[in-house]
Amino acid sequence: MKDILDYFVLDGELVRFEPFGNGLINKTYVAETTAKRYIFQRINNVVFPDVDALMNNIVYVTEHLRKKGIPTLTVVKAKDGKPYIHTEEGYYRGYEFIEDSVCYEKVPSLDMVTKAAEGFGQFHDGLSDIDVSKIVDVIPDFHNTAKRFDAFASILEANPKQRAESCAEEIEFLLSRKGDYSLLVGALEKGEIRPSVTHNDPKINNVAFHKSTGEVSCVLDLDTVMGGTFLYDFGDALRSLFTGDNEDSTDTSLLVVDLDIYKAYLDGYYRMMKNVINDKEIHLLPRSILVIAEELALRFLGDYLNGDVYFHVAYPTHNLVRARTQIALAKDILKNMGALDQATQEIVQKYR
Ligand code: GN1
Ligand code: MG
């Protein structure tokens, strides 16, 4: 493994090299030299078949952010100038280590919710003038909810595992919400909102905070950076915060909107984005959470009907349970849409 380091341009002499962290997709190592620390990763070429596109996206986005003085990841160049290497053993890339930082699996406080939101807001604001057409969609139509619905409808029609009978209620709900699925992609197609860069995994654990100051250092895990609308990330970030640990819970009463979390996130996010966000996008902020929760329900229930080929399951109804949590959340978002709109206006007024 150490041999792969010979392909990269490193500062100092290597003193230590060992496995690092517990990532599920890429295999990660830390390399320490006499000068500094680096992260090296073997890129999962099954999940990401087009490594060249993936790494070009990351370089494009991080260089754009760095030019503006926004802290971001620094890709280590290989000796041939490329941002990764390809050997018989696979694809590898390196990043400079983000020193003195910490990531949280769970939200420690509302204040940290606001800070994480500032991190993503700064990320989207900093990338708002990038040429989105230069970014390759490494997973095409990832958040095209209308297409996700079409895929779901095809699986439902084929009903390959004869499971549709066992989830008639869930199917009925998702069919009844069809109008929601074009809210974001429709607005993009009509030109009511601008295409922008999306992170596509905007969970709290993908933000690095300074250990001492508690401020955001940078947004991590840029593997799924693609084009779309920043509303995909806003919706998914809140969906993930509202879901918390309960994505696999059979107690769907736990899946509820938390207005304090919404306000805390929007406060940090809107403050960073207020110069680029338009009125249509403001209207769609709370609706984006609904769309992404429903989209994930379509994906989970579709995978259940399909015999669990995408999401890893621990038991036969696991994906059905997951679909139910997202449907419960979607229903609570619908119930609270008035309150969410009001909270949105409050925050927007505060910074106007
Ligand atoms: C997957 O693997 P993870 O947890 O980072 C999925 C997301 C879903 C999430 C739901 C590439 O993300 O879209 O929101 O599960 N990522 C991919 O838990 O499909
Ligand atoms: Mg991820």
Short mmCIF file of C-alpha atoms and ligand atoms in Angstrom, two decimals:
data_model
loop_
_atom_site.label_atom_id
_atom_site.label_comp_id
_atom_site.label_asym_id
_atom_site.label_seq_id
_atom_site.Cartn_x
_atom_site.Cartn_y
_atom_site.Cartn_z
CA MET A 1 0.00 0.00 0.00
CA LYS A 2 2.79 2.39 0.93
CA ASP A 3 4.06 2.08 -2.64
CA ILE A 4 1.15 4.11 -3.93
CA LEU A 5 2.56 7.14 -2.09
CA ASP A 6 5.50 7.12 -4.52
CA TYR A 7 3.13 8.25 -7.25
CA PHE A 8 2.16 11.43 -5.38
CA VAL A 9 3.91 14.74 -4.75
CA LEU A 10 4.31 14.89 -0.96
CA ASP A 11 6.02 17.34 1.36
CA GLY A 12 8.60 15.79 3.71
CA GLU A 13 9.59 12.18 4.35
CA LEU A 14 7.07 9.49 5.24
CA VAL A 15 7.11 8.52 8.92
CA ARG A 16 3.79 6.74 9.37
CA PHE A 17 1.07 5.16 7.23
CA GLU A 18 -2.00 3.39 8.60
CA PRO A 19 -5.73 2.72 8.06
CA PHE A 20 -8.00 5.57 9.18
CA GLY A 21 -11.68 6.04 10.07
CA ASN A 22 -14.66 3.82 9.33
CA GLY A 23 -15.94 4.92 5.90
CA LEU A 24 -18.20 2.41 4.17
CA ILE A 25 -17.53 3.33 0.55
CA ASN A 26 -13.84 4.20 0.13
CA LYS A 27 -10.93 2.66 2.04
CA THR A 28 -9.10 5.36 3.95
CA TYR A 29 -5.52 5.73 5.25
CA VAL A 30 -3.58 8.45 6.99
CA ALA A 31 0.00 9.21 5.94
CA GLU A 32 2.24 11.30 8.15
CA THR A 33 5.41 12.86 6.81
CA THR A 34 8.04 14.98 8.51
CA ALA A 35 6.10 18.00 7.16
CA LYS A 36 2.38 17.20 7.49
CA ARG A 37 -0.44 14.68 7.43
CA TYR A 38 -2.44 13.44 4.45
CA ILE A 39 -5.50 11.30 3.88
CA PHE A 40 -5.28 8.69 1.13
CA GLN A 41 -8.21 6.76 -0.20
CA ARG A 42 -8.78 3.82 -2.44
CA ILE A 43 -11.80 4.97 -4.44
CA ASN A 44 -14.69 2.53 -4.69
CA ASN A 45 -14.75 2.03 -8.41
CA VAL A 46 -17.98 -0.02 -8.31
CA VAL A 47 -19.99 2.80 -6.73
CA PHE A 48 -18.13 5.38 -8.86
CA PRO A 49 -17.30 3.85 -12.24
CA ASP A 50 -16.13 7.17 -13.73
CA VAL A 51 -13.29 8.10 -11.37
CA ASP A 52 -11.88 10.63 -13.80
CA ALA A 53 -15.17 12.58 -13.86
CA LEU A 54 -15.52 12.25 -10.09
CA MET A 55 -12.07 13.70 -9.43
CA ASN A 56 -12.42 16.43 -12.06
CA ASN A 57 -15.65 17.54 -10.35
CA ILE A 58 -13.87 17.70 -7.00
CA VAL A 59 -10.90 19.63 -8.37
CA TYR A 60 -13.17 22.07 -10.23
CA VAL A 61 -15.31 22.77 -7.17
CA THR A 62 -12.50 22.98 -4.60
CA GLU A 63 -10.37 25.27 -6.76
CA HIS A 64 -13.34 27.58 -7.24
CA LEU A 65 -13.95 27.74 -3.49
CA ARG A 66 -10.25 28.22 -2.69
CA LYS A 67 -9.99 31.16 -5.12
CA LYS A 68 -12.67 32.87 -3.05
CA GLY A 69 -10.94 32.13 0.23
CA ILE A 70 -13.56 29.60 1.30
CA PRO A 71 -11.91 26.73 3.20
CA THR A 72 -12.21 23.41 1.38
CA LEU A 73 -10.44 20.12 0.73
CA THR A 74 -7.05 20.17 -0.99
CA VAL A 75 -6.45 17.38 -3.49
CA VAL A 76 -2.88 16.01 -3.61
CA LYS A 77 -1.50 15.97 -7.15
CA ALA A 78 0.12 12.84 -8.55
CA LYS A 79 3.59 13.20 -10.10
CA ASP A 80 1.99 13.06 -13.56
CA GLY A 81 -0.15 16.07 -12.62
CA LYS A 82 -3.42 14.15 -12.28
CA PRO A 83 -5.64 14.37 -9.18
CA TYR A 84 -5.57 10.56 -8.70
CA ILE A 85 -3.64 7.49 -9.76
CA HIS A 86 -4.72 4.24 -11.36
CA THR A 87 -2.64 1.13 -10.68
CA GLU A 88 -3.35 -2.62 -10.86
CA GLU A 89 -4.56 -2.29 -7.27
CA GLY A 90 -7.16 0.31 -8.13
CA TYR A 91 -7.77 4.04 -8.02
CA TYR A 92 -6.21 6.18 -5.28
CA ARG A 93 -6.38 9.84 -4.33
CA GLY A 94 -5.01 12.00 -1.56
CA TYR A 95 -6.17 15.02 0.44
CA GLU A 96 -4.29 17.22 2.86
CA PHE A 97 -5.42 16.34 6.36
CA ILE A 98 -7.83 18.86 7.96
CA GLU A 99 -5.99 19.38 11.26
CA ASP A 100 -7.62 20.37 14.58
CA SER A 101 -11.09 19.50 13.40
CA VAL A 102 -13.91 17.34 14.64
CA CYS A 103 -17.06 15.83 13.06
CA TYR A 104 -20.29 14.97 14.86
CA GLU A 105 -22.48 11.96 14.12
CA LYS A 106 -25.34 13.53 16.05
CA VAL A 107 -26.29 17.17 16.41
CA PRO A 108 -24.74 18.41 19.65
CA SER A 109 -26.78 21.64 19.88
CA LEU A 110 -28.99 24.06 17.93
CA ASP A 111 -25.99 26.35 17.71
CA MET A 112 -24.09 23.63 15.83
CA VAL A 113 -27.08 23.18 13.52
CA THR A 114 -26.76 26.86 12.61
CA LYS A 115 -23.00 26.49 12.12
CA ALA A 116 -23.36 23.41 9.90
CA ALA A 117 -25.95 25.33 7.87
CA GLU A 118 -23.48 28.21 7.48
CA GLY A 119 -20.98 25.69 6.14
CA PHE A 120 -23.38 24.42 3.48
CA GLY A 121 -24.65 27.94 2.79
CA GLN A 122 -21.11 29.16 2.24
CA PHE A 123 -20.47 26.15 0.00
CA HIS A 124 -23.54 26.88 -2.17
CA ASP A 125 -23.01 30.63 -2.18
CA GLY A 126 -19.35 30.21 -3.14
CA LEU A 127 -20.31 27.90 -6.00
CA SER A 128 -23.28 29.96 -7.21
CA ASP A 129 -21.28 31.45 -10.11
CA ILE A 130 -19.64 28.21 -11.27
CA ASP A 131 -20.38 26.75 -14.71
CA VAL A 132 -22.62 23.85 -13.66
CA SER A 133 -22.50 22.36 -17.15
CA LYS A 134 -18.81 21.46 -16.52
CA ILE A 135 -19.78 19.16 -13.68
CA VAL A 136 -20.45 15.57 -14.64
CA ASP A 137 -23.37 13.80 -12.96
CA VAL A 138 -21.58 10.79 -11.48
CA ILE A 139 -24.99 9.33 -10.55
CA PRO A 140 -27.37 10.66 -13.24
CA ASP A 141 -30.80 11.93 -12.12
CA PHE A 142 -29.92 11.33 -8.48
CA HIS A 143 -32.54 13.83 -7.24
CA ASN A 144 -34.81 13.89 -10.26
CA THR A 145 -37.86 13.07 -8.17
CA ALA A 146 -40.16 12.81 -11.20
CA LYS A 147 -37.88 10.13 -12.70
CA ARG A 148 -37.63 8.43 -9.30
CA PHE A 149 -41.42 8.22 -9.38
CA ASP A 150 -41.41 6.75 -12.90
CA ALA A 151 -38.92 4.11 -11.74
CA PHE A 152 -41.13 3.37 -8.74
CA ALA A 153 -44.24 3.09 -10.95
CA SER A 154 -42.50 0.58 -13.24
CA ILE A 155 -41.42 -1.60 -10.32
CA LEU A 156 -44.93 -1.38 -8.89
CA GLU A 157 -46.43 -2.51 -12.16
CA ALA A 158 -44.04 -5.45 -12.47
CA ASN A 159 -44.41 -6.27 -8.75
CA PRO A 160 -41.57 -8.80 -9.13
CA LYS A 161 -41.60 -10.09 -5.53
CA GLN A 162 -45.37 -9.99 -5.03
CA ARG A 163 -44.85 -7.54 -2.19
CA ALA A 164 -47.24 -4.79 -3.35
CA GLU A 165 -50.18 -6.32 -1.48
CA SER A 166 -48.34 -5.92 1.82
CA CYS A 167 -47.93 -2.15 1.46
CA ALA A 168 -51.09 -0.93 -0.24
CA GLU A 169 -51.46 2.03 2.13
CA GLU A 170 -47.90 3.28 1.56
CA ILE A 171 -48.29 2.89 -2.21
CA GLU A 172 -51.55 4.81 -2.16
CA PHE A 173 -49.96 7.69 -0.26
CA LEU A 174 -47.01 7.93 -2.64
CA LEU A 175 -49.29 7.80 -5.70
CA SER A 176 -51.49 10.51 -4.20
CA ARG A 177 -48.52 12.92 -3.84
CA LYS A 178 -47.49 12.74 -7.50
CA GLY A 179 -47.92 16.51 -7.88
CA ASP A 180 -45.08 17.12 -5.42
CA TYR A 181 -42.50 15.22 -7.45
CA SER A 182 -42.10 17.92 -10.08
CA LEU A 183 -41.93 20.83 -7.62
CA LEU A 184 -38.13 21.08 -7.79
CA VAL A 185 -37.28 19.55 -11.18
CA GLY A 186 -40.24 21.35 -12.76
CA ALA A 187 -39.09 24.73 -11.41
CA LEU A 188 -35.59 23.99 -12.76
CA GLU A 189 -36.96 23.01 -16.18
CA LYS A 190 -39.14 26.12 -16.36
CA GLY A 191 -36.17 28.30 -15.44
CA GLU A 192 -37.87 29.61 -12.29
CA ILE A 193 -34.83 28.60 -10.28
CA ARG A 194 -31.18 28.52 -11.34
CA PRO A 195 -29.17 25.34 -11.82
CA SER A 196 -26.59 25.11 -9.05
CA VAL A 197 -24.04 22.75 -7.55
CA THR A 198 -25.35 20.20 -5.09
CA HIS A 199 -23.35 18.28 -2.53
CA ASN A 200 -25.86 15.42 -2.34
CA ASP A 201 -24.85 14.12 1.07
CA PRO A 202 -25.45 17.15 3.29
CA LYS A 203 -25.48 15.30 6.60
CA ILE A 204 -24.10 16.92 9.72
CA ASN A 205 -21.24 14.38 9.82
CA ASN A 206 -19.96 15.75 6.52
CA VAL A 207 -19.06 19.08 8.12
CA ALA A 208 -15.70 19.53 9.88
CA PHE A 209 -15.71 21.94 12.82
CA HIS A 210 -12.63 23.57 14.38
CA LYS A 211 -11.84 21.71 17.60
CA SER A 212 -11.06 24.84 19.58
CA THR A 213 -13.35 27.55 18.14
CA GLY A 214 -16.35 25.37 17.18
CA GLU A 215 -16.56 27.26 13.87
CA VAL A 216 -16.96 25.38 10.59
CA SER A 217 -13.66 24.35 8.95
CA CYS A 218 -15.11 22.94 5.75
CA VAL A 219 -17.62 20.70 4.03
CA LEU A 220 -16.33 17.16 3.46
CA ASP A 221 -17.13 14.18 1.21
CA LEU A 222 -17.42 15.77 -2.20
CA ASP A 223 -17.81 12.46 -4.07
CA THR A 224 -21.42 13.09 -5.05
CA VAL A 225 -21.03 16.74 -6.07
CA MET A 226 -23.30 17.23 -9.10
CA GLY A 227 -25.52 19.74 -10.83
CA GLY A 228 -29.12 20.42 -9.77
CA THR A 229 -30.55 22.91 -7.31
CA PHE A 230 -29.18 23.73 -3.86
CA LEU A 231 -32.74 22.98 -2.69
CA TYR A 232 -31.93 19.25 -3.01
CA ASP A 233 -29.31 19.75 -0.30
CA PHE A 234 -31.44 22.05 1.82
CA GLY A 235 -34.29 19.52 1.74
CA ASP A 236 -32.05 16.54 2.41
CA ALA A 237 -30.17 18.29 5.23
CA LEU A 238 -33.41 19.03 7.09
CA ARG A 239 -34.86 15.63 6.24
CA SER A 240 -31.79 14.05 7.76
CA LEU A 241 -31.91 16.31 10.85
CA PHE A 242 -35.63 15.60 11.41
CA THR A 243 -35.04 11.86 10.89
CA GLY A 244 -32.07 11.68 13.26
CA ASP A 245 -31.52 8.09 14.43
CA ASN A 246 -35.03 7.05 13.48
CA GLU A 247 -34.67 6.12 9.82
CA ASP A 248 -35.12 2.42 10.72
CA SER A 249 -37.57 2.89 13.58
CA THR A 250 -40.93 1.12 13.72
CA ASP A 251 -42.19 3.92 15.98
CA THR A 252 -43.22 6.39 13.31
CA SER A 253 -44.45 8.87 15.93
CA LEU A 254 -40.77 9.84 16.29
CA LEU A 255 -40.67 11.21 12.76
CA VAL A 256 -41.75 14.79 13.23
CA VAL A 257 -40.89 18.30 12.15
CA ASP A 258 -38.82 20.19 14.70
CA LEU A 259 -39.42 23.90 14.14
CA ASP A 260 -36.47 24.87 16.34
CA ILE A 261 -34.13 22.82 14.18
CA TYR A 262 -35.69 24.29 11.05
CA LYS A 263 -35.20 27.84 12.28
CA ALA A 264 -31.67 27.16 13.51
CA TYR A 265 -30.66 25.67 10.14
CA LEU A 266 -32.40 28.30 8.02
CA ASP A 267 -30.86 31.08 10.08
CA GLY A 268 -27.33 29.98 9.25
CA TYR A 269 -28.18 28.97 5.70
CA TYR A 270 -30.16 32.01 4.64
CA ARG A 271 -27.58 34.40 6.08
CA MET A 272 -24.99 32.94 3.72
CA MET A 273 -27.35 32.62 0.74
CA LYS A 274 -29.43 35.79 0.90
CA ASN A 275 -27.68 37.41 -2.07
CA VAL A 276 -28.31 34.54 -4.46
CA ILE A 277 -31.65 33.03 -3.39
CA ASN A 278 -34.80 34.17 -5.25
CA ASP A 279 -38.44 34.33 -4.10
CA LYS A 280 -39.42 31.10 -5.81
CA GLU A 281 -36.54 29.34 -4.07
CA ILE A 282 -37.60 30.83 -0.72
CA HIS A 283 -41.12 29.47 -1.33
CA LEU A 284 -39.62 26.06 -2.10
CA LEU A 285 -37.35 25.87 0.99
CA PRO A 286 -39.82 24.00 3.26
CA ARG A 287 -41.31 22.15 0.27
CA SER A 288 -37.89 20.79 -0.63
CA ILE A 289 -37.87 18.82 2.65
CA LEU A 290 -41.21 17.28 1.71
CA VAL A 291 -39.99 16.40 -1.78
CA ILE A 292 -36.79 14.77 -0.56
CA ALA A 293 -38.60 12.78 2.18
CA GLU A 294 -41.12 11.55 -0.40
CA GLU A 295 -38.35 10.83 -2.88
CA LEU A 296 -36.50 8.71 -0.34
CA ALA A 297 -39.78 6.94 0.51
CA LEU A 298 -40.19 6.16 -3.22
CA ARG A 299 -36.63 4.81 -3.29
CA PHE A 300 -37.03 2.69 -0.14
CA LEU A 301 -40.45 1.33 -1.11
CA GLY A 302 -39.33 0.77 -4.69
CA ASP A 303 -36.35 -1.20 -3.42
CA TYR A 304 -38.61 -3.21 -1.12
CA LEU A 305 -40.90 -4.08 -4.05
CA ASN A 306 -37.84 -4.91 -6.11
CA GLY A 307 -36.40 -7.39 -3.61
CA ASP A 308 -33.85 -5.11 -1.85
CA VAL A 309 -31.21 -4.73 -4.53
CA TYR A 310 -29.94 -1.20 -3.69
CA PHE A 311 -30.07 -0.49 0.05
CA HIS A 312 -28.45 -2.97 2.38
CA VAL A 313 -31.11 -4.67 4.52
CA ALA A 314 -30.87 -6.63 7.78
CA TYR A 315 -34.32 -8.25 7.51
CA PRO A 316 -36.98 -8.70 4.78
CA THR A 317 -39.21 -5.70 5.63
CA HIS A 318 -36.33 -3.34 6.44
CA ASN A 319 -36.89 -1.13 3.39
CA LEU A 320 -40.64 -1.08 4.05
CA VAL A 321 -39.95 0.12 7.61
CA ARG A 322 -37.65 2.81 6.20
CA ALA A 323 -40.25 3.89 3.66
CA ARG A 324 -42.78 4.20 6.49
CA THR A 325 -40.49 6.51 8.47
CA GLN A 326 -40.09 8.85 5.50
CA ILE A 327 -43.84 8.76 4.76
CA ALA A 328 -44.56 9.61 8.41
CA LEU A 329 -42.15 12.53 8.17
CA ALA A 330 -43.68 13.68 4.87
CA LYS A 331 -47.15 13.64 6.48
CA ASP A 332 -45.92 15.71 9.40
CA ILE A 333 -44.26 18.19 7.03
CA LEU A 334 -47.59 18.56 5.19
CA LYS A 335 -49.33 19.17 8.50
CA ASN A 336 -46.75 21.81 9.45
CA MET A 337 -46.35 23.55 6.09
CA GLY A 338 -48.07 26.70 7.37
CA ALA A 339 -45.78 26.90 10.38
CA LEU A 340 -42.71 26.21 8.22
CA ASP A 341 -43.70 28.98 5.79
CA GLN A 342 -44.18 31.36 8.69
CA ALA A 343 -40.80 30.46 10.18
CA THR A 344 -39.25 30.98 6.74
CA GLN A 345 -40.70 34.47 6.50
CA GLU A 346 -39.48 35.32 10.00
CA ILE A 347 -35.89 34.43 9.15
CA VAL A 348 -36.01 36.07 5.73
CA GLN A 349 -37.32 39.32 7.23
CA LYS A 350 -34.61 39.24 9.86
CA TYR A 351 -31.87 39.47 7.20
CA ARG A 352 -33.60 41.67 4.61
C1 GN1 B 1 -27.63 6.72 1.22
O1 GN1 B 1 -24.95 5.76 2.21
P1 GN1 B 1 -25.46 7.04 2.78
O2 GN1 B 1 -26.14 6.83 4.08
O3 GN1 B 1 -24.46 8.17 2.79
C2 GN1 B 1 -28.11 7.39 -0.08
C3 GN1 B 1 -28.78 8.72 0.25
C4 GN1 B 1 -29.92 8.51 1.23
C5 GN1 B 1 -29.39 7.79 2.48
C6 GN1 B 1 -30.53 7.42 3.40
C7 GN1 B 1 -25.59 7.37 -2.90
O4 GN1 B 1 -26.64 7.55 1.78
O5 GN1 B 1 -29.30 9.27 -0.94
O6 GN1 B 1 -30.47 9.74 1.64
O7 GN1 B 1 -28.71 6.56 2.11
N1 GN1 B 1 -26.93 7.63 -0.93
C8 GN1 B 1 -26.86 7.10 -2.17
O8 GN1 B 1 -30.04 6.91 4.59
O9 GN1 B 1 -27.76 6.45 -2.70
MG MG B 2 -22.60 9.23 2.16
#
